[in-house]
XYZ file of C-alpha atoms in Angstrom:
598
model
C 0.139 -0.311 -0.082
C 1.197 3.757 -1.075
C 1.871 5.549 2.176
C -0.670 9.027 2.428
C 1.663 12.555 2.278
C -1.377 14.120 3.642
C -2.993 13.502 7.434
C -5.892 14.817 8.395
C -7.712 14.965 12.120
C -10.356 14.348 14.184
C -10.160 18.301 15.254
C -13.292 20.863 15.173
C -12.895 22.260 11.367
C -10.838 25.810 11.277
C -7.657 26.661 10.485
C -6.472 25.604 13.611
C -6.582 21.744 12.639
C -3.849 22.764 9.786
C 0.029 21.718 10.300
C 2.946 21.948 8.376
C 4.528 18.191 7.137
C 8.102 19.248 6.243
C 7.478 20.583 2.857
C 4.203 18.841 2.344
C 1.109 20.139 3.154
C -1.970 19.550 5.601
C -5.022 18.903 3.534
C -7.990 19.318 5.817
C -11.491 18.356 5.520
C -14.141 21.030 5.595
C -17.372 20.276 4.905
C -18.692 24.091 5.192
C -17.434 27.462 5.451
C -20.015 28.768 7.305
C -23.161 27.831 9.134
C -26.207 28.217 7.495
C -27.840 31.577 8.830
C -31.898 31.281 9.827
C -33.686 34.226 9.333
C -35.785 35.254 11.414
C -34.235 33.331 13.818
C -30.934 35.130 15.183
C -31.369 37.875 17.145
C -30.151 40.990 18.078
C -27.387 40.505 20.621
C -29.182 43.381 23.376
C -32.089 41.064 22.718
C -30.026 37.632 23.363
C -28.616 39.024 26.808
C -32.614 39.615 27.954
C -33.995 36.921 26.626
C -31.738 33.729 25.233
C -33.046 31.139 27.473
C -29.852 29.367 26.364
C -25.991 30.834 25.631
C -24.305 27.542 26.415
C -24.847 24.454 24.224
C -25.788 21.409 26.320
C -23.424 18.786 27.859
C -25.681 16.040 28.110
C -23.993 12.703 27.005
C -24.453 11.244 23.244
C -24.319 7.910 22.008
C -21.894 8.063 18.937
C -23.915 8.090 15.727
C -23.180 6.695 12.483
C -23.934 7.866 8.987
C -24.693 6.110 5.917
C -20.756 6.956 4.044
C -23.061 5.935 0.335
C -26.408 5.454 -0.870
C -29.413 3.874 0.081
C -28.290 0.159 -0.456
C -26.426 0.256 2.860
C -27.605 0.304 6.108
C -28.382 3.280 7.888
C -27.538 3.462 11.335
C -29.041 5.661 13.773
C -30.182 4.495 17.329
C -33.235 4.703 19.034
C -33.172 7.054 21.890
C -35.029 5.729 24.826
C -38.689 5.158 24.910
C -38.951 7.255 28.469
C -37.967 10.080 29.221
C -34.956 10.569 31.271
C -35.620 12.325 34.360
C -39.580 12.165 35.852
C -41.632 14.821 34.854
C -43.461 15.873 37.952
C -43.502 19.434 37.875
C -40.872 18.850 40.629
C -37.620 20.452 40.942
C -35.210 17.984 41.688
C -32.468 17.750 38.407
C -32.777 21.108 37.357
C -30.234 23.689 37.448
C -32.809 27.076 38.172
C -29.771 29.427 37.978
C -30.439 29.711 35.033
C -34.589 30.661 34.621
C -35.400 33.199 33.148
C -38.128 35.880 33.152
C -40.720 37.276 30.954
C -42.141 39.603 33.096
C -42.283 43.116 31.085
C -44.829 45.220 29.568
C -42.267 44.139 26.230
C -42.910 40.795 26.148
C -46.958 41.461 25.647
C -48.298 40.206 22.309
C -51.729 40.440 23.007
C -53.983 42.318 26.443
C -52.004 45.551 26.956
C -54.586 47.698 28.211
C -56.105 44.478 30.404
C -52.613 43.331 32.027
C -52.699 44.606 35.968
C -48.610 43.466 35.875
C -46.406 40.526 36.503
C -48.933 39.009 39.378
C -51.468 38.616 36.678
C -49.435 36.926 33.618
C -45.804 36.497 33.381
C -42.979 33.688 33.955
C -40.191 32.278 34.492
C -38.696 29.451 32.015
C -35.255 26.621 31.355
C -34.479 23.704 28.675
C -32.356 20.991 29.258
C -31.697 17.971 26.604
C -30.485 14.923 26.086
C -30.297 12.444 23.105
C -33.985 11.335 23.119
C -36.477 14.658 24.769
C -36.294 18.005 24.856
C -36.731 18.934 28.910
C -38.939 22.183 29.639
C -39.121 23.867 32.783
C -41.516 26.712 33.475
C -43.489 29.086 36.307
C -46.015 30.838 36.265
C -47.542 33.899 37.438
C -51.086 33.968 37.336
C -53.930 35.363 39.486
C -56.360 34.265 38.029
C -56.697 30.106 36.897
C -58.965 29.650 34.170
C -59.442 26.075 33.359
C -59.847 25.092 29.791
C -58.878 21.839 27.055
C -55.488 22.535 25.948
C -56.010 22.731 21.945
C -58.152 25.440 22.859
C -56.204 26.917 25.307
C -57.668 30.182 27.631
C -55.089 29.989 30.588
C -51.781 28.443 30.234
C -48.489 28.084 28.305
C -47.851 26.909 24.171
C -44.298 25.669 23.337
C -43.926 26.037 20.055
C -40.912 23.412 18.110
C -39.381 24.254 14.251
C -36.961 22.630 12.438
C -35.049 26.385 11.231
C -33.334 24.090 8.264
C -36.814 22.846 7.098
C -37.871 26.199 7.202
C -35.470 27.577 4.763
C -35.818 24.635 2.458
C -39.491 25.091 1.653
C -39.252 28.761 1.668
C -36.239 28.135 -0.958
C -38.660 26.093 -3.014
C -41.369 27.241 -5.485
C -44.580 28.252 -4.416
C -46.225 25.382 -6.426
C -44.401 22.681 -4.561
C -44.513 23.590 -1.335
C -48.322 23.920 -1.838
C -47.900 20.460 -2.910
C -45.967 19.518 -0.328
C -48.503 20.574 2.462
C -45.682 19.701 4.622
C -45.198 21.501 8.119
C -41.949 22.888 9.313
C -42.980 23.637 13.330
C -45.867 22.995 15.962
C -47.040 23.973 18.950
C -47.830 22.052 21.939
C -50.562 23.666 24.276
C -50.452 22.983 27.928
C -52.941 24.231 30.473
C -52.260 25.169 34.086
C -53.606 20.923 34.857
C -50.394 19.427 33.008
C -53.272 18.360 30.084
C -52.231 19.000 26.776
C -52.517 18.840 22.994
C -51.311 20.103 19.526
C -52.325 24.185 20.072
C -56.101 24.697 17.439
C -55.312 21.157 16.172
C -57.610 18.226 15.933
C -54.478 16.015 15.295
C -53.817 13.569 18.093
C -50.269 13.814 19.274
C -47.937 10.276 18.695
C -48.605 7.966 21.478
C -45.233 9.193 24.199
C -44.111 12.423 21.999
C -45.110 14.750 24.882
C -45.732 14.659 28.506
C -46.354 16.911 31.226
C -46.656 17.802 35.380
C -47.902 21.115 36.847
C -48.243 21.785 40.152
C -49.987 24.690 42.303
C -47.063 27.097 43.265
C -47.843 30.403 45.266
C -49.710 33.103 42.947
C -49.878 30.264 40.714
C -48.471 27.228 39.003
C -45.320 25.274 37.896
C -44.959 23.427 34.379
C -42.508 20.416 33.715
C -42.832 18.861 30.070
C -41.180 16.823 27.870
C -41.048 16.986 23.978
C -39.643 14.026 21.914
C -38.180 14.609 18.364
C -41.775 12.885 17.480
C -43.732 16.118 17.995
C -42.916 17.299 14.893
C -44.264 16.121 11.972
C -41.207 16.924 9.928
C -37.349 17.153 10.091
C -34.655 17.781 7.619
C -31.524 15.606 9.510
C -31.203 12.906 11.255
C -30.882 13.446 14.545
C -31.728 16.770 15.249
C -29.058 19.056 15.866
C -30.333 21.939 16.126
C -33.891 23.461 16.970
C -35.865 26.474 17.776
C -38.401 27.196 20.475
C -40.499 29.499 21.558
C -42.461 30.001 25.126
C -45.719 31.931 25.175
C -48.392 32.488 28.122
C -51.680 32.891 27.112
C -54.338 34.431 29.811
C -57.547 35.232 30.713
C -59.814 35.822 34.126
C -62.785 35.365 32.612
C -64.300 31.873 32.122
C -66.870 32.915 29.803
C -65.199 33.759 26.790
C -63.747 31.692 23.717
C -60.261 33.206 23.258
C -57.253 33.931 25.670
C -57.139 38.120 26.783
C -53.162 38.358 27.566
C -50.500 36.692 25.532
C -46.679 37.347 26.844
C -43.820 35.977 24.519
C -40.150 35.266 25.023
C -39.781 36.682 22.051
C -43.055 39.059 20.551
C -43.631 39.368 17.352
C -42.096 42.978 15.164
C -43.049 44.972 12.759
C -43.329 42.686 10.285
C -45.821 40.148 12.445
C -42.953 37.125 11.552
C -43.104 35.337 14.970
C -39.515 34.813 16.422
C -37.606 31.961 18.230
C -34.753 31.021 19.960
C -32.324 28.111 19.112
C -31.239 25.771 20.866
C -28.334 23.128 19.865
C -29.782 19.829 21.336
C -26.185 17.494 20.948
C -28.551 15.458 18.494
C -31.871 14.626 19.304
C -32.789 10.922 18.209
C -35.880 8.986 16.749
C -37.954 6.222 19.652
C -38.005 4.294 16.798
C -35.303 4.514 13.990
C -35.886 4.310 10.355
C -34.932 1.587 8.100
C -33.649 3.042 5.249
C -31.687 6.330 5.017
C -31.983 9.110 2.206
C -29.908 8.810 -1.246
C -27.438 10.689 0.243
C -26.724 11.934 3.601
C -27.141 15.875 3.377
C -30.176 14.907 0.686
C -32.568 18.113 -0.012
C -36.003 16.901 1.829
C -37.282 16.141 4.795
C -38.079 13.071 7.121
C -41.865 12.686 7.408
C -43.067 10.793 10.925
C -46.199 8.825 10.340
C -47.655 5.919 12.082
C -45.386 3.437 10.623
C -42.546 5.640 11.752
C -40.019 8.062 10.217
C -39.466 7.570 5.848
C -37.540 10.433 4.079
C -38.917 11.855 0.972
C -36.284 13.474 -1.432
C -37.055 17.387 -3.388
C -34.130 17.123 -5.470
C -33.021 14.431 -8.582
C -30.089 12.028 -7.043
C -27.549 11.269 -9.942
C -27.605 7.480 -10.238
C -23.724 7.189 -11.169
C -22.252 9.550 -8.154
C -22.558 9.363 -4.667
C -21.533 12.076 -1.949
C -18.718 11.280 0.259
C -19.405 12.119 4.146
C -15.982 11.075 5.575
C -13.510 13.898 4.265
C -11.368 13.297 6.498
C -10.734 9.628 5.798
C -10.927 10.623 2.132
C -8.077 13.177 2.726
C -5.768 10.925 4.200
C -5.749 8.260 0.861
C -4.596 10.948 -1.340
C -1.183 10.119 -2.244
C 0.301 12.703 -2.951
C -0.540 16.529 -3.991
C 0.652 17.241 -7.946
C -0.760 18.563 -10.118
C -2.639 20.837 -7.858
C -1.764 24.758 -8.636
C 0.621 26.964 -6.647
C -1.786 27.990 -4.873
C -2.472 24.953 -2.486
C 0.677 23.648 -2.725
C 3.016 26.836 -1.768
C 4.537 27.890 1.033
C 2.105 29.408 3.653
C -0.710 27.701 1.838
C -4.185 26.505 3.346
C -5.624 23.143 1.689
C -9.640 22.245 2.539
C -11.582 19.550 0.995
C -14.780 21.008 0.323
C -16.798 18.036 -1.293
C -16.155 14.763 -3.023
C -18.381 12.871 -5.517
C -17.117 9.104 -6.303
C -18.713 7.166 -9.029
C -20.384 3.801 -8.305
C -17.670 1.188 -9.861
C -15.534 3.199 -7.518
C -12.873 4.439 -11.057
C -13.319 8.303 -10.043
C -13.549 11.014 -7.134
C -14.088 14.326 -8.140
C -12.628 17.102 -5.322
C -13.693 20.531 -4.744
C -10.721 22.026 -2.902
C -10.237 25.413 -1.285
C -6.585 26.920 -1.426
C -5.416 30.187 -0.182
C -2.647 32.597 1.941
C -2.831 31.350 5.583
C -4.158 33.560 7.900
C -1.435 35.923 9.338
C -1.234 36.391 13.592
C -2.739 39.386 13.075
C -5.159 38.330 10.726
C -5.764 38.075 6.674
C -3.279 39.591 4.815
C -4.341 42.715 2.660
C -2.665 40.551 -0.853
C -3.677 37.243 0.910
C -5.569 35.299 -2.644
C -7.760 31.896 -2.568
C -8.615 29.908 -5.702
C -11.327 26.841 -5.643
C -9.895 23.842 -7.370
C -11.824 21.397 -9.317
C -9.695 17.912 -8.410
C -10.017 14.361 -10.386
C -8.745 11.109 -8.705
C -8.369 8.070 -9.477
C -7.631 4.779 -7.272
C -4.079 3.949 -7.068
C -4.379 0.326 -4.971
C -7.598 -0.250 -2.810
C -7.505 2.215 -0.982
C -5.039 5.149 -2.020
C -5.664 7.805 -4.837
C -4.516 9.618 -7.262
C -4.972 13.275 -8.321
C -5.106 12.526 -12.321
C -6.289 16.520 -13.797
C -7.111 19.462 -11.908
C -7.491 23.328 -12.264
C -8.357 26.675 -10.837
C -12.267 27.235 -10.654
C -12.233 31.303 -10.828
C -10.443 32.090 -14.084
C -9.123 35.145 -10.997
C -7.865 33.901 -7.799
C -10.362 35.619 -4.644
C -8.383 38.304 -2.185
C -8.929 37.038 0.932
C -7.948 33.851 3.273
C -10.058 30.623 3.267
C -12.589 31.560 5.394
C -11.395 35.095 6.543
C -11.631 38.473 4.187
C -9.063 40.492 3.650
C -9.409 43.578 5.560
C -12.651 45.209 4.862
C -12.829 43.223 1.306
C -15.850 40.674 0.361
C -15.415 37.369 2.300
C -16.424 34.608 -0.353
C -18.096 31.412 1.454
C -20.329 28.500 1.026
C -19.096 26.788 -1.583
C -20.501 23.769 -3.031
C -20.199 21.029 -5.996
C -22.860 19.365 -8.020
C -22.553 17.084 -10.817
C -25.114 18.340 -13.724
C -25.069 14.636 -15.796
C -28.870 15.812 -16.551
C -26.730 18.211 -19.379
C -23.049 16.406 -20.118
C -21.133 13.806 -17.848
C -18.061 16.049 -17.862
C -19.966 18.578 -16.523
C -20.548 20.241 -13.021
C -21.565 23.138 -10.665
C -19.917 25.526 -8.183
C -21.724 26.948 -5.842
C -20.911 30.408 -3.853
C -21.565 32.380 -1.844
C -20.283 36.139 -1.125
C -20.940 38.534 1.855
C -19.816 42.489 1.919
C -20.917 44.435 4.836
C -19.992 47.904 6.210
C -21.285 50.496 8.121
C -24.269 51.284 6.508
C -23.393 49.380 3.369
C -24.175 45.646 2.148
C -23.586 43.249 -1.029
C -24.530 40.315 -1.131
C -24.317 37.798 -4.213
C -24.741 34.289 -4.601
C -23.925 32.321 -7.702
C -23.018 29.315 -9.801
C -19.605 28.409 -11.637
C -19.968 25.739 -14.882
C -16.847 23.885 -15.164
C -15.842 20.732 -17.468
C -12.743 19.565 -17.748
C -12.948 18.338 -21.440
C -13.277 21.661 -22.271
C -10.533 23.952 -23.479
C -11.132 26.620 -20.903
C -12.652 24.389 -17.961
C -14.464 28.111 -16.811
C -17.761 28.197 -19.084
C -19.565 30.102 -17.526
C -22.005 31.195 -14.763
C -25.872 32.170 -13.514
C -26.025 34.976 -10.695
C -28.894 33.185 -7.897
C -29.088 36.653 -5.909
C -27.563 40.121 -5.516
C -28.640 42.667 -2.842
C -26.905 45.811 -3.076
C -27.931 48.658 0.443
C -27.060 52.066 1.409
C -28.299 54.796 3.176
C -30.992 55.427 0.911
C -31.117 52.623 -1.188
C -31.790 48.671 -2.289
C -31.663 46.061 -5.329
C -32.685 43.126 -4.315
C -32.753 40.600 -7.955
C -32.885 37.360 -7.773
C -32.947 34.750 -10.789
C -35.362 31.190 -11.145
C -32.915 29.598 -12.678
C -33.864 26.310 -15.040
C -31.602 23.177 -17.126
C -34.460 22.613 -19.631
C -34.132 20.985 -23.649
C -34.904 25.125 -25.440
C -33.642 23.769 -28.868
C -32.803 20.601 -30.979
C -29.434 20.305 -29.801
C -29.014 17.254 -27.231
C -28.414 18.410 -23.396
C -29.752 21.152 -21.724
C -29.673 24.505 -22.042
C -29.904 27.553 -19.158
C -33.194 29.141 -18.876
C -32.853 32.292 -16.378
C -36.028 34.683 -14.969
C -34.185 37.202 -13.628
C -36.333 39.599 -10.788
C -34.890 43.236 -10.188
C -36.162 45.685 -7.777
C -34.517 48.870 -7.885
C -35.997 50.561 -4.309
C -35.575 53.950 -2.840
C -34.758 53.654 1.935
C -35.280 56.445 4.111
C -32.344 54.417 5.664
C -30.481 51.916 5.712
C -32.755 49.032 4.525
C -35.599 51.111 6.551
C -38.492 52.448 4.113
C -37.718 51.050 1.730
C -40.089 50.628 -1.097
C -40.125 50.532 -4.913
C -39.358 52.971 -7.172
C -41.228 54.042 -10.487
C -40.678 51.219 -12.798
C -38.044 49.596 -10.655
C -39.307 46.203 -11.057
C -38.136 44.046 -13.792
C -38.226 41.046 -14.988
C -35.944 39.981 -17.485
C -35.207 36.295 -19.412
C -31.779 34.993 -19.990
C -30.980 32.151 -22.541
C -27.609 30.012 -22.359
C -27.999 27.370 -24.760
C -25.449 24.216 -24.803
C -23.022 23.446 -27.520
C -22.197 19.944 -26.688
C -19.047 20.012 -29.444
C -17.686 22.816 -27.091
C -18.171 21.953 -23.789
C -20.019 25.738 -23.393
C -22.514 27.543 -22.925
C -23.572 29.966 -25.359
C -25.469 33.255 -24.981
C -28.864 33.442 -27.419
C -28.277 36.490 -28.686
C -31.887 37.453 -29.733
C -34.033 39.580 -27.418
C -36.809 36.061 -26.865
C -36.855 33.212 -27.339
C -40.637 31.155 -27.081
C -39.587 28.568 -24.813
C -37.890 30.999 -22.151
C -39.998 34.414 -21.196
C -40.452 36.253 -18.426
C -43.417 35.077 -17.582
C -41.992 30.768 -17.449
C -42.481 28.949 -14.268
C -41.991 25.612 -12.586
C -45.165 24.386 -13.960
C -44.790 25.638 -17.323
C -41.203 24.095 -17.941
C -39.805 20.879 -18.511
C -36.415 19.999 -17.159
C -34.797 21.356 -13.763
C -34.791 24.264 -11.378
C -30.855 24.720 -9.534
C -31.721 25.395 -5.888
C -29.268 26.772 -3.344
C -29.872 26.408 0.009
C -26.992 26.900 2.601
C -23.980 25.656 1.384
C -25.809 22.707 -1.113
C -26.764 22.880 -4.578
C -29.500 20.828 -5.655
C -31.697 20.357 -8.752
C -35.760 20.070 -8.950
C -37.390 18.197 -11.175
C -39.952 20.577 -12.491
C -43.482 18.771 -12.989
C -43.290 18.681 -16.259
C -40.159 16.715 -16.410
C -39.889 13.056 -17.954
C-alpha cells in the first residue's frame, strides 16, 4: 500500500486543524465554510442578553451516531432514543439547575392584551430547558392570579411551546410555491399545556403521537409550575436525523373570565416584530434521536428533503434529483488520508504558507473516479488575514492507486481570478466568498459540474450580498465555461437593489443537452434609511429572461443573442417548463425536477 503524504486530524473544522508536514502541507476536511444563516431566528445581541434562554450548548452525554457513507443500499444506522424520558416528569425541581431561569414579566413581552394586563402578578413566567438524546425538557414557572380551566387544544390559560426545524423552514421557503403547496409540509409544531398539565396540539384536532409529549403541573404561590418533555416525534417533519438544532418559543396565554372563548392576554419570550413574523431562539440539542429508528436512509446523507413521521415510523422524502452514477462522500477526513500526493495541484495549494481544505467529494459508483472541490489559499497571519491574501477553488480528479489510496490525475482553478481573501477570513474590509458546493450536472453532459458560492461584504451602512454558480468542464479548452447569478442585494443609506434569478435546465432547442433558462427579477428601491422604509421606485421592478444554449461539441454554454426565446420568457415558471430548477440552500446545490420533467 502506498503511504499518504497527507494527514487528517480529528479536530474542529477551522484553521487550527492545519499543520505543516516537512515540505508538504496538511490536507484538511471541511464540509462547509460557514453555518447556514436562518432568518428571522437570529436575535439582536441586545435582545439575546435579555431573552435567549440558552447561552451554552447542552453537555448531556450522547451516543455515537453512525451515518450512511454512500447510498440507500447501505445499512442506515441511527440509534434509537430511550422510549421514556431520562428524568421523572412530575413538576418537582429535583434534577434541575434553576439558576438559569429567565424571567419574562415586562410590558415588552406582551403580544396581546396590553390594556388588560395589570402587571407580573397578573401574568408572567420564568423558563429554562435541557435536553438529552431523546427529549427536550422544559421547566416553566407561571404567575397567574386567576386560573381558568380550558382544553389545551383551545387554550385560554396555560403555555404554548412552539418548535420549529430551522433548516426545514429555510428549505421549504426556497422551493417553488406550487411545490410547497403540493408537499403541504410544516416545519413547526405548537404544543399547548394548561395549568393542570393536560396537553395537545394547539388549535389542531390532530392527536400527538403516543409518548411524543409529556407534561406535569403543580400549584405554586401565585400561579403554577409546568414540567414538560417533548420528543423528536412532536414535530411532523424534520430535515436531518439526528436533529442538532431546534428553534423554540414559549408563550403564555391568560384570561380572567371563564365565559370568554379566546384568551385575553399573551406574553412571549420573543414578541413579534413589525413584520408580524414569529421569532424563535435556537437551541443546540447535541443530537435528538428518534424513539423508533428508520429502516432506510436518505439517498445521500445531506439530501434536500424531509423526514416524515407517520404511524409506521420515519421515512425520507427527497425533493431533489439524485444522480445515479455519482455518490457524495461524507467522511472527508478519510478521503484526505487516502490522497497519495499533492501533484498536480496548482501552486496556490502547494506553496509555502498555504492552506488546503476539502469542501466536497464525489465518487462514481464503479469506484474508478473521485471528483473533489478543494479550497486553497493564504494561511492567516497571527494578526489576521493579510491584505494581499489570495484564495482559489480547485477542481480535482482522482483515480485509484490501489485498493485504498488515490492519486490526483487532473486539477484546475475554478475562478478566472483568485479571490482576495484567506479561505475563511476576509482580507481587511474586502468581500468574503464562502459556502462553496459542488454538483454533477450529468443531465446536461457527463463531464459538466456546477460550483456554488456565496459572497458577503458588509460595511457601515452598506451591504453587498451575492450568490451564484460557476460551470466547469474538464474537457473544455478553458474549464470555466460560464456562470449564473442566483441572488444579489446591494444596499446603502438611501437605496436598495434586490435581484434574484430562477434558473432552469431545460431543452430549449433541438441540440442534445439541457440549456439554461434564467428568469431574473430586479427590484430597485429608495429607502429612508439603511434597510429601512424601502419602497420600489417608479418602474423599478423588472423581470428579464436570459438564455444560454448548450454547445456539446465545444463543451460550453453560448448566450442566445435574440431578445426573446419562445421557450424561455419572463412568464416562464416552475410549472410550465420541462426540466430542472437549480436550488441553492446554504452550502448545498441541488436539482429539483419540474412537474413536466420526464
